[in-house]
C-alpha atoms as one frame of an Amber mdcrd trajectory, in Angstrom:
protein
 -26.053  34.010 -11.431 -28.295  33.283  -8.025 -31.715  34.839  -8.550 -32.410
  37.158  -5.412 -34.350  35.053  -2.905 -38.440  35.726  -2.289 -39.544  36.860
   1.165 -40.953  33.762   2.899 -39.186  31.339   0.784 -37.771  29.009   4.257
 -41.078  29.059   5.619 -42.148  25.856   3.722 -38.894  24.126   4.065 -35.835
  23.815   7.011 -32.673  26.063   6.008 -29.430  24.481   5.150 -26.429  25.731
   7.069 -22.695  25.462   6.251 -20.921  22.713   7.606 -20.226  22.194  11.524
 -17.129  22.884  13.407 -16.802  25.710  10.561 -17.744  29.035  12.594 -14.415
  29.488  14.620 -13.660  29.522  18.144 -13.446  32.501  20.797 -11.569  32.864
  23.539 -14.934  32.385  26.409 -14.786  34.957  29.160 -16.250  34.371  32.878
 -18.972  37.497  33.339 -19.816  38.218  36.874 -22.721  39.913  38.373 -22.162
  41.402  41.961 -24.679  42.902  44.119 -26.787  44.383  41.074 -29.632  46.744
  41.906 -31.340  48.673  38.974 -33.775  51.071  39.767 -36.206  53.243  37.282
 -37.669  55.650  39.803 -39.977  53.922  42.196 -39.330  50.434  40.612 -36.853
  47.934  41.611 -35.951  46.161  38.181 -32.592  44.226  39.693 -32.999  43.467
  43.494 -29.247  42.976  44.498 -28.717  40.163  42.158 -25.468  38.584  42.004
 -24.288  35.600  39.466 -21.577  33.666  37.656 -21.260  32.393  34.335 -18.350
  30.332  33.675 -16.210  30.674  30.642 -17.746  28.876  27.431 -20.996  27.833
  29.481 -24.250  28.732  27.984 -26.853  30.169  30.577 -30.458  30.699  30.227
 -31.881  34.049  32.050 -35.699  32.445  32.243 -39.060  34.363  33.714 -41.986
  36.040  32.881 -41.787  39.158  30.906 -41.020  41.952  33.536 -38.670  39.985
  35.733 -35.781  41.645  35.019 -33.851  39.334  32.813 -33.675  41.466  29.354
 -32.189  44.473  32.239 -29.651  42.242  33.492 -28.791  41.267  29.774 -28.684
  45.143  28.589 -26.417  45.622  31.883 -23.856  43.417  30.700 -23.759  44.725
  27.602 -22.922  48.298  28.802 -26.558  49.498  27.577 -27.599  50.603  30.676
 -25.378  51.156  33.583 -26.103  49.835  36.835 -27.689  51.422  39.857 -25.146
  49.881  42.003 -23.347  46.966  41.764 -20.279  45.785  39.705 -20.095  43.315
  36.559 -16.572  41.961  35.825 -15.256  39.749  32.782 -12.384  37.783  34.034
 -12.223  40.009  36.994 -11.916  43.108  35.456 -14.502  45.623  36.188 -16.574
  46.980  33.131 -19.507  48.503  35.233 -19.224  49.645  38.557 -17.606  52.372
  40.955 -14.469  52.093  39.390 -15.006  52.032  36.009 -17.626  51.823  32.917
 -16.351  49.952  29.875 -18.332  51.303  26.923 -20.186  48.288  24.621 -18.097
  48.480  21.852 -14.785  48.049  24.198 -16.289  44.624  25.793 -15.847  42.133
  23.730 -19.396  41.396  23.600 -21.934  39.994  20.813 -25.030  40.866  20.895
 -28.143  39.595  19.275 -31.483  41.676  20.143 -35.487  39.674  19.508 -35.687
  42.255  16.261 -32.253  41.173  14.792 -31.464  45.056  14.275 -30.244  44.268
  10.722 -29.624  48.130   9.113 -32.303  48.217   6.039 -29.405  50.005   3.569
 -26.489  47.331   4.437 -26.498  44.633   2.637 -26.418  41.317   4.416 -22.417
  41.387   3.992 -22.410  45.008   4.950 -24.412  43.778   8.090 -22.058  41.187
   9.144 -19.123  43.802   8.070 -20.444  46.185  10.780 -18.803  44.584  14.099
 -15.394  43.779  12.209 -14.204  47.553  11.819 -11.122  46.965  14.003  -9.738
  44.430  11.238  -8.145  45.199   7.763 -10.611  45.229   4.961  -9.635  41.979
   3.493  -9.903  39.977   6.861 -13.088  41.903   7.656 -14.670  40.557   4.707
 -13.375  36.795   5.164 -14.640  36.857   8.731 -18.070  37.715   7.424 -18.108
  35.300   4.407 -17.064  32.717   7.083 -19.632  33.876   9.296 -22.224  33.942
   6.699 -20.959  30.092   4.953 -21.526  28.954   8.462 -25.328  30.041   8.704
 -25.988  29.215   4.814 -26.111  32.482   3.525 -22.800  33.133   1.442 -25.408
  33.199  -1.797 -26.859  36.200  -0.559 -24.286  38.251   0.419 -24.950  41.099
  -1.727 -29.079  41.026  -1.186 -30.807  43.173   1.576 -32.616  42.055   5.118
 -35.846  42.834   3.369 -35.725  40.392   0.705 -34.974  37.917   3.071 -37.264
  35.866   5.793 -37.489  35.954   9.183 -35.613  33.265   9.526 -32.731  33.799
   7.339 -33.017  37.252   8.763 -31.982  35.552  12.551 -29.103  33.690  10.559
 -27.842  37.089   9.507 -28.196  38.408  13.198 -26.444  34.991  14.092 -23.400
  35.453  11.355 -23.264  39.109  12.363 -22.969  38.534  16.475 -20.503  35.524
  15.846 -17.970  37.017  13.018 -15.764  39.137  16.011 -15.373  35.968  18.091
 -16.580  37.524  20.951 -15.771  36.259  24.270 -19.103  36.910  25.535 -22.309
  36.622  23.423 -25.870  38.022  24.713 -28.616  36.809  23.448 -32.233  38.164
  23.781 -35.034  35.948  22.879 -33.398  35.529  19.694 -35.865  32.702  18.012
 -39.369  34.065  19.143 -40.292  35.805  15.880 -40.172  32.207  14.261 -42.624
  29.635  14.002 -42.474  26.476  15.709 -41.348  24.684  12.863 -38.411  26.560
  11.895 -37.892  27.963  15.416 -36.632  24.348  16.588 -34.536  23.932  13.457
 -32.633  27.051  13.475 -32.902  26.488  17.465 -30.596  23.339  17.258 -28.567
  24.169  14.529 -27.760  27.759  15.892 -26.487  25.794  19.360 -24.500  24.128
  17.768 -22.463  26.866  16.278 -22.156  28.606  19.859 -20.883  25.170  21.173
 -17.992  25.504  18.296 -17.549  29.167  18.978 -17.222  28.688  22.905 -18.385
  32.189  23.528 -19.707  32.513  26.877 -23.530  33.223  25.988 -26.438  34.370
  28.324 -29.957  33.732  26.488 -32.773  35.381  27.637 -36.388  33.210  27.196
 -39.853  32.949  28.937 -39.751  29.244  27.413 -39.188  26.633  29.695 -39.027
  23.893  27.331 -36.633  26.239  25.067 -34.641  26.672  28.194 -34.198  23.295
  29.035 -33.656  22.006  25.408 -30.425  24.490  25.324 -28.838  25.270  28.679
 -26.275  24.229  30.597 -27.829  26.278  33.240 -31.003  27.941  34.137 -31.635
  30.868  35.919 -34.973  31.066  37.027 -35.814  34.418  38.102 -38.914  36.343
  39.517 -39.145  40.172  40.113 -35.989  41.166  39.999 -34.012  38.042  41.644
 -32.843  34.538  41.190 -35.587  32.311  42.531 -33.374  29.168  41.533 -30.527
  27.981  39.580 -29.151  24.610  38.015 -29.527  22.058  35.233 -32.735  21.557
  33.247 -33.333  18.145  35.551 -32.638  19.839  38.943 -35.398  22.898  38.224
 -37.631  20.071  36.626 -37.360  17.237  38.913 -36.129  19.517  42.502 -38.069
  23.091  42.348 -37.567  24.635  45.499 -40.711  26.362  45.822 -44.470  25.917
  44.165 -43.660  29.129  41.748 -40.295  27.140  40.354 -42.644  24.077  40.180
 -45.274  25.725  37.957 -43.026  27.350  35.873 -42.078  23.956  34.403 -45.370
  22.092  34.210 -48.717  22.436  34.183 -49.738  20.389  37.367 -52.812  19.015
  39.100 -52.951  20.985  41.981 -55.183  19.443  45.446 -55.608  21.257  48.658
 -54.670  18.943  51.636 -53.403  19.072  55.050 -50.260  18.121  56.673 -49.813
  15.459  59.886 -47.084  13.183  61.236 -45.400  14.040  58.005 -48.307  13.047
  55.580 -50.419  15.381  53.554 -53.994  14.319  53.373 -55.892  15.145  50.505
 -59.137  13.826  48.042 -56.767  12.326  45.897 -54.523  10.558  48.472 -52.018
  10.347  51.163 -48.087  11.455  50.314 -45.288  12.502  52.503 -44.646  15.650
  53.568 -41.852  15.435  55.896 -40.604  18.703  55.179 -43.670  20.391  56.312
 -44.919  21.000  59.780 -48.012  19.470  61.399 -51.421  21.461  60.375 -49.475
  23.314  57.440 -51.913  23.839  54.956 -50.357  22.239  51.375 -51.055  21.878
  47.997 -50.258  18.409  46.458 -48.770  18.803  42.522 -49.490  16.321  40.292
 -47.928  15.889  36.673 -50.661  15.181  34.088 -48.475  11.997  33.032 -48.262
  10.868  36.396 -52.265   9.668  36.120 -52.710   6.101  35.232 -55.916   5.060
  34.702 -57.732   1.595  35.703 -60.277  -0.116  35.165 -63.685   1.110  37.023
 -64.067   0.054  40.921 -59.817   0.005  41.186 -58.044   2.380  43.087 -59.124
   6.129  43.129 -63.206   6.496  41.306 -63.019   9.088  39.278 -65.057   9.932
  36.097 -64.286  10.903  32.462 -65.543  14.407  31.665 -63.160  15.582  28.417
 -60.695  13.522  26.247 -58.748  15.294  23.015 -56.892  13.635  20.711 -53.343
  15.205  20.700 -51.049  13.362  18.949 -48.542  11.402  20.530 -50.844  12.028
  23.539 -54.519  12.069  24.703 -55.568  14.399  26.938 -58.131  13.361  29.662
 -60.510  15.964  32.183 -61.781  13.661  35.019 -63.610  14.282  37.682 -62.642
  13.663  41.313 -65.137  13.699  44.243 -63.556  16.641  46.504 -61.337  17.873
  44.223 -62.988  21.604  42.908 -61.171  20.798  39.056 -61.088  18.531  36.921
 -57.685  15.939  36.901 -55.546  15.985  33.658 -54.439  13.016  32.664 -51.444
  12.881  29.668 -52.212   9.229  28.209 -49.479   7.758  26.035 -50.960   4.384
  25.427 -54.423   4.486  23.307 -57.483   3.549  25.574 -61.067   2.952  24.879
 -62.490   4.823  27.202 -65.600   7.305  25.994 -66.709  10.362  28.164 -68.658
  10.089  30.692 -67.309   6.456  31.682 -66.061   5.653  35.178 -62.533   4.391
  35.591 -60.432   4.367  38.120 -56.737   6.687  38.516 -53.290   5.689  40.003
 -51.204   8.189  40.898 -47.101   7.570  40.489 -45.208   8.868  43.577 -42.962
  10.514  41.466 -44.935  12.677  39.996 -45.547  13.957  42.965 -44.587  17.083
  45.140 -45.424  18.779  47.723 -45.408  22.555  48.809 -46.861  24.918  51.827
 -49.960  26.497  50.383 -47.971  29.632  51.518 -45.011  29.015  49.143 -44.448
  31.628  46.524
């Protein structure tokens, strides 16, 4: 007989799941977003926002808390209905002027931050609660599917209290998967986990929405989370879509200084633009898209600093170095430059604090925006 479980006991070790290409496939749905506005009184939460997902791709809705991507999420779910606008799944309209499909008629998963498991289910009861339109007996071998697949079967009968956080998501997981939805929503679904287990149950839980091939929006303020998962990102700021595309197109190609920051933590020195050139106290770069006298701000990635040896290239001194693993981290100090330079150092170097040396800066680590720029 299995002994019931101990709260906590996965926090110490990564869970097993049930084996891949196990969970059952969908039939994916394209969701549409036209024209959405969402208004709560005075505030704008959805500023005419309008987007596609294709069927079976995964999309991350990514921004600071506020920005309006958990609204958009609770839109397509039929939570809240929109202020205007329409959303369609393979062009039918389930919000809109026409018509308001209600969230239990959609076709939809859903899998909310808190999990929302029900305290007096069991975790088979739990799973059993989205599969009421089937006969009892195929109810019940959806959710034991549902439940091999995440490595829970042994603990059917047990209750979401006994269990940990993270088993807890694997129930939310089995539970939003067992229908076969043809759209699942997903709202920062791992950020009640620690790192440890977050990127485990991360990975593993992609993998079962790749062999479900629900369509599947997940909301995140994680870039890294974002990029590790997507096939698309949707980068969005106060209510709209600042810019869309893969994880190396945001990354590599921001369009603006705000998408720029929002994926690294840059070295950022005031300069001046002329004959295509901005001039700055770390160096010349081009600036060709950017109009004589523009006033710009020159990004630099922290692992785009190389350093040399003293009385080479650009002087600069060592103020700060931490130990950080698989990287040191260097402050240096710049003559004209108001902050220190961060420097991400892969290679060990025996350089103390306080010791001149001079910095290289790769070109591609590189960009350039107006000063202006968002």
């Amino acid at each position: 007989m299995t002994s019931a479980p101990s709260p906590g006991r996965d926090r110490f070790r990564l869970p097993r799941w049930g084996q891949r290409g196990t969970a059952g496939a969908s039939i994916p749905a394209r969701l549409t977003f036209e024209n959405i506005v969402q208004t709560y009184g005075s505030l704008n939460a959805l500023n005419g926002l309008s987007l596609t997902i294709e069927p079976g791709e995964l999309v991350c809705l990514l921004g600071h808390s506020g920005c309006g991507k958990t609204t958009l999420l609770r839109i397509a779910a039929g939570v809240e209905a929109p202020t205007s606008g329409r959303v369609l799944m393979d062009e039918r309209e389930v919000s809109g002027p026409q018509a308001f499909l209600q969230p239990e008629h959609r076709g939809i998963g859903l899998m909310f931050q808190d999990y929302a498991l029900f305290p007096h289910l069991t975790v088979l009861e739990n799973v059993l609660f989205g599969l009421k339109g089937l006969a009892a007996k195929d109810a019940e071998a959806s959710a034991r599917r549902a439940l091999s697949r995440v490595g829970l079967e042994h603990y059917a009968n047990e209750y979401p209290h006994t269990l940990s956080g993270g088993e807890q998501q694997r129930v939310a997981l089995a539970r939003s998967i067992a229908p076969r939805p043809g759209v699942l929503l997903m709202d920062e679904p791992f950020s009640n986990l620690d790192r440890r287990m977050r990127d485990a149950i991360r990975d593993e839980t992609v993998a079962i929405l790749r062999e479900t091939r629900a369509t599947t929006i997940v909301v995140t303020h994680d870039p890294e989370e974002a990029m590790r998962i997507a096939d698309r990102i949707v980068l969005m700021r106060a209510g709209a879509i600042i810019q869309q595309g893969s994880a190396e197109d945001l990354y590599r190609r921001p369009e603006n200084l705000f998408a720029a920051r929002f994926f690294c933590d840059f070295n950022e020195v005031r300069g001046e633009v002329r004959s295509g050139q901005v001039s700055s106290p770390v160096g010349i770069f081009p600036a060709p898209h950017l109009a004589d006298g523009t006033n710009a701000v020159v990004c630099i990635r922290p692992q785009g600093i190389r350093l040399k040896p003293a009385g080479l290239c650009l002087p600069g001194r060592v103020v700060s170095r931490r130990f950080l693993g698989e990287v040191e981290l260097l402050q240096i100090n710049v003559q004209g430059v108001d902050r220190p330079l961060q420097a991400r150092i892969h290679d060990p170097v025996s350089i103390g604090v306080g010791q001149d040396v001079g910095i290289e800066i790769d070109p591609k680590d590189v960009l350039v925006f107006a000063a202006t720029d968002p």
